[in-house]
Short mmCIF file of C-alpha atoms and ligand atoms in Angstrom, two decimals:
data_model
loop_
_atom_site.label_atom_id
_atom_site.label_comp_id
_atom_site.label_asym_id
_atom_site.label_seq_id
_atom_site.Cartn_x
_atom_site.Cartn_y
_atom_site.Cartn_z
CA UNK A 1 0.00 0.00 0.00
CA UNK A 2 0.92 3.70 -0.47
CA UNK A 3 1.32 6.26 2.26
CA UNK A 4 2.34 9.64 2.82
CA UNK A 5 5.98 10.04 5.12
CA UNK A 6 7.48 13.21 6.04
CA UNK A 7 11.31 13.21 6.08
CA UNK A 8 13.65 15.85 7.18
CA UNK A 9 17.12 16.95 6.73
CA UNK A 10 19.63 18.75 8.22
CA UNK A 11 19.73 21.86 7.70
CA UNK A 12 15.72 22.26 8.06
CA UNK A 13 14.47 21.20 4.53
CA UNK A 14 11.30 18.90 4.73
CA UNK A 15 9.99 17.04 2.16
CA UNK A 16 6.64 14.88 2.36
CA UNK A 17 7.35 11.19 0.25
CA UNK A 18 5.19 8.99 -0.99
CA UNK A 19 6.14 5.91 0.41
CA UNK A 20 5.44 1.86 -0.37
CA UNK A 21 4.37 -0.27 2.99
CA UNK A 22 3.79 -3.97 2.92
CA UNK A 23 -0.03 -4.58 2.48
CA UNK A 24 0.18 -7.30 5.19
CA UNK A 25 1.79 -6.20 8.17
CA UNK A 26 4.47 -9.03 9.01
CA UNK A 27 4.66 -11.32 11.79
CA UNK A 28 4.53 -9.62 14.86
CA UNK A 29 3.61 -6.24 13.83
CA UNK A 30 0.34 -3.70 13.64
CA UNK A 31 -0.43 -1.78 10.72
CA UNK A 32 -1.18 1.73 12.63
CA UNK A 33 -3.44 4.84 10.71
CA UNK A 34 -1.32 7.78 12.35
CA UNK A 35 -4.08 9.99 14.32
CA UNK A 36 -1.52 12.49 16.16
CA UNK A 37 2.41 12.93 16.55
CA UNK A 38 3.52 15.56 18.46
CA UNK A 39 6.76 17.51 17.50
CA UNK A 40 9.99 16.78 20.24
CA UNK A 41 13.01 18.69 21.21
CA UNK A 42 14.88 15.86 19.18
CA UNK A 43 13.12 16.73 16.16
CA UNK A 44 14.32 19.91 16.05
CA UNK A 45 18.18 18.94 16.75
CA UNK A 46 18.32 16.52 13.98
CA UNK A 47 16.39 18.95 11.82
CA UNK A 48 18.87 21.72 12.99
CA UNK A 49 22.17 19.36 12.73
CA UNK A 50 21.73 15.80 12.49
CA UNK A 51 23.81 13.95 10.34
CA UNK A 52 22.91 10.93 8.14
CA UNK A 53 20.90 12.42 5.69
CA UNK A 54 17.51 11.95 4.81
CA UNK A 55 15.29 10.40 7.08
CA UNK A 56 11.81 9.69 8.23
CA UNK A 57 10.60 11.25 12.03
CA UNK A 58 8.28 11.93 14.57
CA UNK A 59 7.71 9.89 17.46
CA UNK A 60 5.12 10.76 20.19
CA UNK A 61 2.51 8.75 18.38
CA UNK A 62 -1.28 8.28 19.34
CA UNK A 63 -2.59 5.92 15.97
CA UNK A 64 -5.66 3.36 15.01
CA UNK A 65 -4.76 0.28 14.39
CA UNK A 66 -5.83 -1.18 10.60
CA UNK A 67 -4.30 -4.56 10.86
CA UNK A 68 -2.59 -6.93 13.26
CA UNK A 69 0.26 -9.11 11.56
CA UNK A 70 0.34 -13.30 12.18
CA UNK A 71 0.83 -13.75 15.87
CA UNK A 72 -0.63 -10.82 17.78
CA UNK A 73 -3.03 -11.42 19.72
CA UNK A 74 -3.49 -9.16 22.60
CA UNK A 75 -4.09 -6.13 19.97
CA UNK A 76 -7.32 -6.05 17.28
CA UNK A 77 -8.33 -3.87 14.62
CA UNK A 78 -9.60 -0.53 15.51
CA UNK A 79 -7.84 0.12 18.91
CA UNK A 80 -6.68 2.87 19.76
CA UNK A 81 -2.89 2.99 21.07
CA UNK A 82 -0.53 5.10 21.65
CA UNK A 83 3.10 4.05 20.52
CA UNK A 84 6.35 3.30 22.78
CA UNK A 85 8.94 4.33 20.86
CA UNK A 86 11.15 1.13 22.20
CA UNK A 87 10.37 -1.59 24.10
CA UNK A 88 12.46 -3.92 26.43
CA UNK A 89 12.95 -7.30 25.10
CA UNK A 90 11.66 -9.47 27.72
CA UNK A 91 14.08 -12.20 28.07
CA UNK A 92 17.21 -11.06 28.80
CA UNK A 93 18.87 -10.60 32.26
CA UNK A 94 18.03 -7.41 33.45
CA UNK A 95 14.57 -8.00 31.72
CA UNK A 96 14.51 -11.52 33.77
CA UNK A 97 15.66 -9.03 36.89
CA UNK A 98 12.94 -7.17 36.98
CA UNK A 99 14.56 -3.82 35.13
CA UNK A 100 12.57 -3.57 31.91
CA UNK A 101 13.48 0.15 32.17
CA UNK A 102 17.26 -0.87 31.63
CA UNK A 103 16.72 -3.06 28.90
CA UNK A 104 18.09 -1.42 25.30
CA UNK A 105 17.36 -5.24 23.13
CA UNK A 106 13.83 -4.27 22.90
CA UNK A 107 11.94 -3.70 19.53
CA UNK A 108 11.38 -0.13 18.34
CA UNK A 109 10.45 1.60 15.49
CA UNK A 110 13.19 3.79 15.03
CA UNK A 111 14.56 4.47 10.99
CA UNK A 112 11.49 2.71 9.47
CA UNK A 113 9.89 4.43 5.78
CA UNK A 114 7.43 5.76 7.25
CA UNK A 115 7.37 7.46 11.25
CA UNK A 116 5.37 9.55 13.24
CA UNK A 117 4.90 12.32 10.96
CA UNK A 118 2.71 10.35 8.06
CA UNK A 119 -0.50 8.58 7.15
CA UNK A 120 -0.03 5.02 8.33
CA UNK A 121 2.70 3.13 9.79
CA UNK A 122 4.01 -0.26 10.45
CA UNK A 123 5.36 -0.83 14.07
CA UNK A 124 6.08 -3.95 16.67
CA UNK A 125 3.11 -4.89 18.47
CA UNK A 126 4.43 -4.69 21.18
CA UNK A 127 5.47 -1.59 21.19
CA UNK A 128 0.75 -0.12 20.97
CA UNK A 129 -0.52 0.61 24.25
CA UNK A 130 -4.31 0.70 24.06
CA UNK A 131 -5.99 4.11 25.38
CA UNK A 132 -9.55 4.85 25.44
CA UNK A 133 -11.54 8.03 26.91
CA UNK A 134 -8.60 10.74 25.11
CA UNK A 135 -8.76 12.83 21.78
CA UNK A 136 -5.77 11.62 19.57
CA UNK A 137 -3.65 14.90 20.38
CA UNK A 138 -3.95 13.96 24.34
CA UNK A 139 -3.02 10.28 23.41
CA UNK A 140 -0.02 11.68 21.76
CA UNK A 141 1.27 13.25 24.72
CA UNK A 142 2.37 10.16 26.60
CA UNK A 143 5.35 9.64 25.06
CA UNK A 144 6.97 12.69 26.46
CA UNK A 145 4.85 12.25 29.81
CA UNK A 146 6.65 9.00 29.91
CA UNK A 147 10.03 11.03 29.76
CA UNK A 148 8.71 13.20 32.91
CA UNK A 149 7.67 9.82 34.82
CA UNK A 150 11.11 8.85 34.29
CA UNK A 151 12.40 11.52 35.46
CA UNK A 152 10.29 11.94 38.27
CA UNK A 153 10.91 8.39 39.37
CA UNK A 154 14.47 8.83 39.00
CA UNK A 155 14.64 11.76 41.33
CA UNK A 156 12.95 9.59 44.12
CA UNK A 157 10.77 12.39 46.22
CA UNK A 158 10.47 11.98 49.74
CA UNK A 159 7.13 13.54 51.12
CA UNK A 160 8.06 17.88 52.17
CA UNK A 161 11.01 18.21 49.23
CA UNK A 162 11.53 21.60 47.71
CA UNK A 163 12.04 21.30 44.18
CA UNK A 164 13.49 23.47 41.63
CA UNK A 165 12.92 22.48 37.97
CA UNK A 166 14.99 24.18 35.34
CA UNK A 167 13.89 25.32 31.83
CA UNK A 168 10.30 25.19 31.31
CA UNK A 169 9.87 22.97 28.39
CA UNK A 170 7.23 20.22 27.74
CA UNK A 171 8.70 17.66 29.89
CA UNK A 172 9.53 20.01 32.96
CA UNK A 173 5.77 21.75 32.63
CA UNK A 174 4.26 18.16 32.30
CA UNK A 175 6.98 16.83 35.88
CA UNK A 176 5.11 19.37 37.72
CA UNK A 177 1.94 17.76 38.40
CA UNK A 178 3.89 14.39 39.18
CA UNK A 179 6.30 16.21 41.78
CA UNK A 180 3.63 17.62 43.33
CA UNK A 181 1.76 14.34 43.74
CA UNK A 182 5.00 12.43 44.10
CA UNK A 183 5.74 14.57 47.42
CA UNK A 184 7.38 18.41 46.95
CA UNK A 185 5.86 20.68 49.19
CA UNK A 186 6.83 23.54 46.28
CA UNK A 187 7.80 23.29 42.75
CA UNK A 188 9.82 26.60 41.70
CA UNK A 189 10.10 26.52 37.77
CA UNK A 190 12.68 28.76 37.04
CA UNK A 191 13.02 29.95 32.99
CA UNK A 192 13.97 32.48 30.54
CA UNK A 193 11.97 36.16 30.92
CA UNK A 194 11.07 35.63 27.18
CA UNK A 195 9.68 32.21 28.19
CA UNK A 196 6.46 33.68 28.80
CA UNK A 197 3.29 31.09 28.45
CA UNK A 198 5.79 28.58 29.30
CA UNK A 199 6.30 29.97 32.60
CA UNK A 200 2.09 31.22 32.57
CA UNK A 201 1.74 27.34 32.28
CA UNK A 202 3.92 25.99 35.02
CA UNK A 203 1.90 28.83 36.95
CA UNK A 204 -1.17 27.13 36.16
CA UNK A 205 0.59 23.39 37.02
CA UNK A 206 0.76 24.70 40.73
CA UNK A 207 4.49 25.66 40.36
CA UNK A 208 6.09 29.01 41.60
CA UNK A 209 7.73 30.50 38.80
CA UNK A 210 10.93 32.63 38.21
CA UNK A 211 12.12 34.13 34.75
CA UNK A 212 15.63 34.59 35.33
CA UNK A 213 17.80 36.65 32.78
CA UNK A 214 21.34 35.35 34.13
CA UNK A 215 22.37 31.95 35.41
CA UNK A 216 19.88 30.98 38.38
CA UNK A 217 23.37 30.15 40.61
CA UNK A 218 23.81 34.23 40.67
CA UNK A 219 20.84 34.65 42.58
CA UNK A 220 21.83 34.15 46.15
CA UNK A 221 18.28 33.85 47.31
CA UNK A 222 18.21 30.51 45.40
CA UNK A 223 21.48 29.25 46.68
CA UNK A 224 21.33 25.66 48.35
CA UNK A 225 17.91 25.84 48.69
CA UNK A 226 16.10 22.93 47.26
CA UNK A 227 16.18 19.34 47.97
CA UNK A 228 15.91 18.42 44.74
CA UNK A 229 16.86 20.35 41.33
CA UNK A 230 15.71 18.83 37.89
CA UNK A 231 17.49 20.16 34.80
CA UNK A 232 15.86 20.21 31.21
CA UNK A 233 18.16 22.84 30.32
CA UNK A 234 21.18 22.38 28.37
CA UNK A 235 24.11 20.46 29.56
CA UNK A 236 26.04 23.75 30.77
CA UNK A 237 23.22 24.45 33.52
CA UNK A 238 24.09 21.16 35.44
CA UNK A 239 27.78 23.09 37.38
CA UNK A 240 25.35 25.70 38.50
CA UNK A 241 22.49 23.74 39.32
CA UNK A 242 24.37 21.88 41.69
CA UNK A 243 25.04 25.24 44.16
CA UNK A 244 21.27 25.41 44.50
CA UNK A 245 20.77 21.95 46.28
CA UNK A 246 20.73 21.81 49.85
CA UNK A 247 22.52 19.67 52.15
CA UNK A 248 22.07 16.02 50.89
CA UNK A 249 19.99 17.29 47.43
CA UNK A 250 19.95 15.50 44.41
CA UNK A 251 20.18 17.10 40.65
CA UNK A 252 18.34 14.96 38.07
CA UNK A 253 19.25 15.74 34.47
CA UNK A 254 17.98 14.82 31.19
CA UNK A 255 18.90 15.44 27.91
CA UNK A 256 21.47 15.35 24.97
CA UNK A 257 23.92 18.21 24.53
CA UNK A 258 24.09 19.51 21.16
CA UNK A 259 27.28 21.56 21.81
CA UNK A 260 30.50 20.34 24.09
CA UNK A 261 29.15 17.94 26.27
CA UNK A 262 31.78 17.91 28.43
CA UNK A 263 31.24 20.03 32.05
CA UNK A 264 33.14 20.39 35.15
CA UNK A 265 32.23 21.18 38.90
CA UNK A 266 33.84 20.92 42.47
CA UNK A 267 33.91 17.61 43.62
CA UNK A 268 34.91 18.70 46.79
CA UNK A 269 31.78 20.63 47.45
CA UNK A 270 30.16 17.43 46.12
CA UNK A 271 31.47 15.01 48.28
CA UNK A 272 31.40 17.04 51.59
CA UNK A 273 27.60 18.07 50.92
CA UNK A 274 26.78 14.43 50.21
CA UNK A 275 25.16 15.82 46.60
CA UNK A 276 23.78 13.42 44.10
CA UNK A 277 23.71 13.65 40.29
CA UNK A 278 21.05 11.15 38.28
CA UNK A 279 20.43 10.38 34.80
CA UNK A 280 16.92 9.71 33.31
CA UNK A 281 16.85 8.38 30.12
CA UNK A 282 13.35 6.96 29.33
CA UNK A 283 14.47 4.28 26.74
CA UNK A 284 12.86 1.85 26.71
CA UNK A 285 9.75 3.60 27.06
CA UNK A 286 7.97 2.38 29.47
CA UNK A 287 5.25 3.91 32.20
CA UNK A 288 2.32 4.63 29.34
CA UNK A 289 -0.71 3.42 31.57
CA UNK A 290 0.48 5.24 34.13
CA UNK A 291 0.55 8.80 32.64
CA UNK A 292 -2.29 7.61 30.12
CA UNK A 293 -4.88 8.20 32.96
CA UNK A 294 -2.98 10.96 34.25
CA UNK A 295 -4.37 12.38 31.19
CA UNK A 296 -7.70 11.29 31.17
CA UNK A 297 -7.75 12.47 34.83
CA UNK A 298 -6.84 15.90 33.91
CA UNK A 299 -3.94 15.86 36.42
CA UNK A 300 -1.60 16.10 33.56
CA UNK A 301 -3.96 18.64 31.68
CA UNK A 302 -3.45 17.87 27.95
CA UNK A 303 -5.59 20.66 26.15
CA UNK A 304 -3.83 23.35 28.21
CA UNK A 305 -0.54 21.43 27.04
CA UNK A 306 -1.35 21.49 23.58
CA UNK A 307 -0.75 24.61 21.64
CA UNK A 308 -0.55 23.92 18.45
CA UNK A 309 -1.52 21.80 16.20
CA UNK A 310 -1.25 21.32 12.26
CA UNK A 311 -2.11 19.18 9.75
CA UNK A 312 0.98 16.56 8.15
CA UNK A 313 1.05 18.82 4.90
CA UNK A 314 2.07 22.10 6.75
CA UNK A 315 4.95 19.89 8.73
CA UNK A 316 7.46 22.69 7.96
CA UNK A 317 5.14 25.23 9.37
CA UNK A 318 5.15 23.00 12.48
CA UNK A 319 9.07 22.59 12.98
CA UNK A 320 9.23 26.15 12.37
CA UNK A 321 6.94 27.46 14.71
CA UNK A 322 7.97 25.52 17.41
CA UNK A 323 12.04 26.33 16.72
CA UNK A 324 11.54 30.05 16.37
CA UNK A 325 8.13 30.93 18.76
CA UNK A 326 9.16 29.23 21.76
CA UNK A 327 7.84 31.90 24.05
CA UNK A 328 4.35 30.80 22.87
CA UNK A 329 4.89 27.07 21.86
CA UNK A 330 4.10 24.43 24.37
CA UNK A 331 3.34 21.21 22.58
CA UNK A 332 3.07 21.28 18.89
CA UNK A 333 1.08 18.08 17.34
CA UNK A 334 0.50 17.37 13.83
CA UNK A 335 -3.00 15.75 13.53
CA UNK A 336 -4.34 13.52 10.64
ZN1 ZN B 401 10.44 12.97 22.05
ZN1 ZN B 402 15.57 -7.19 28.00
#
């Protein structure tokens, strides 16, 4: 069968292919109608300077599925699901061990014809969560709601935590629900002053906000005051994140550096104030029931999440708004 991909290059050109999918899916596999993708910060990097070439994208998927390949039989046609964009593979040790979340054998869909950002796609079965109860562009949303659970879980709350969460982007606004459930007696979102309904919408989450021109570490009213500090900012911010945490804190970081990721910070100040630094890297991607009724609780509040949304044929317009506008960008999600 035919469909309709969008692939991207570095630097920013887009290009919408037609593109040849089996008409069975094969063993294994779901053949998914696309309903929503929303755009990531990872889009934009490889868009901005990946290498490799040319190259099918999008990820945060919310889809129908059309047809179930030989063997699957926990999925039917006409689901609704929501895609992982790995799984873990089930059978090997740390699998066996009971840490899915470490497992990196797992199926995904990553470099296939056709991704997140086209008409139909083929994907492992096991990789559809069924949802029912959300609108596709809510559905979508649980892919990076799975990278704030991560996160969140990594940081491991205890109940009365101050928390500081740096750089207001989609996963940060969408941790701030979670921390506040998971524990933290006050969120402080601290951002850019041209961050504006960024910030508006942590205000709305329940977090104090602060839009901070300089580094946050020059403030001295935020110095070694939190319990906890989460960094969505770029890899640079983690050295000054680190003289914000109290006695004992812990600074939880995600994210790739696109620059030199290579940083450096007193070790003696980080031994003798018994600080911790933690990783979250939500692949595989696990945790999708769990934020899946977050959203259809309205805890995590996906219409006031969603700010823009296009259709697949304007897919530049979408990479471009969300690059250039992000004072007014929260999530931007191409809809079918
Ligand atoms: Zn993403
Ligand atoms: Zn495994």
């Amino acid at each position: 069968m035919q469909t309709t991909a969008a692939y991207l290059q570095a630097p920013w050109q887009f290009e919408l292919r037609s593109v040849e999918l089996p008409d069975a899916p094969p063993p294994g596999e779901i053949l998914v109608r696309v309903d929503a993708c929303g755009v990531c910060g990872t889009d934009l990097s490889a868009a901005i300077s990946g290498a490799g070439g040319w190259q099918a994208f999008g990820h945060e998927v919310a889809g129908t599925i059309l047809k179930v390949g030989h063997g699957v039989a926990h999925l039917k046609e006409g689901q609704s699901v929501a895609l992982e964009t790995s799984s873990f593979c089930g059978h090997c040790d740390l699998c066996r061990d009971g840490r899915v979340d470490l497992c990196n054998k797992g199926p995904n869909f990553w470099g296939r014809p056709a991704m997140g950002f086209s008409r139909h796609m083929l994907v492992p079965a096991c990789c559809a969560v069924p949802y029912e109860g959300l609108t596709p562009d809510v559905a979508s949303l649980a892919e990076p709601a799975g990278v704030a659970f991560d996160m969140v879980k990594t940081a491991g709350l205890r109940l009365g935590d101050r928390v500081a969460v740096i750089g207001p982007g989609p996963i940060a606004l969408m941790a701030i629900p979670m921390l506040l459930r998971s524990g933290a007696v006050e969120v402080t979102c601290i951002g850019r002053p041209h961050s504006g309904r960024r910030l508006e919408t942590a205000r709305e989450l329940g977090a104090e906000v602060m839009a901070v021109a300089g580094r946050p570490e020059e403030l001295p009213e935020l110095q070694k005051r939190f319990d906890q500090v989460l960094v969505t900012a770029p890899v640079e911010s983690i050295p000054g994140a680190l003289s914000l945490l109290a006695y004992g804190g812990v600074l939880t970081y995600i994210g790739i550096g696109t620059g030199d990721p290579k940083i450096t910070f007193d070790a003696n100040d980080f031994h003798f104030r018994k600080l911790q630094l933690r990783a979250s890297f939500a692949s595989p991607a696990v945790y999708f029931p769990a934020v899946l009724d977050l959203l259809k609780r309205g805890i995590l509040p996906g219409p006031k999440l969603i700010s823009h949304r296009f259709p697949l044929g304007e897919i530049a317009a979408a990479m471009t708004v969300s690059r250039d506008d992000k004072a007014n960008t929260v999530k931007v999600v191409v809809v079918n």
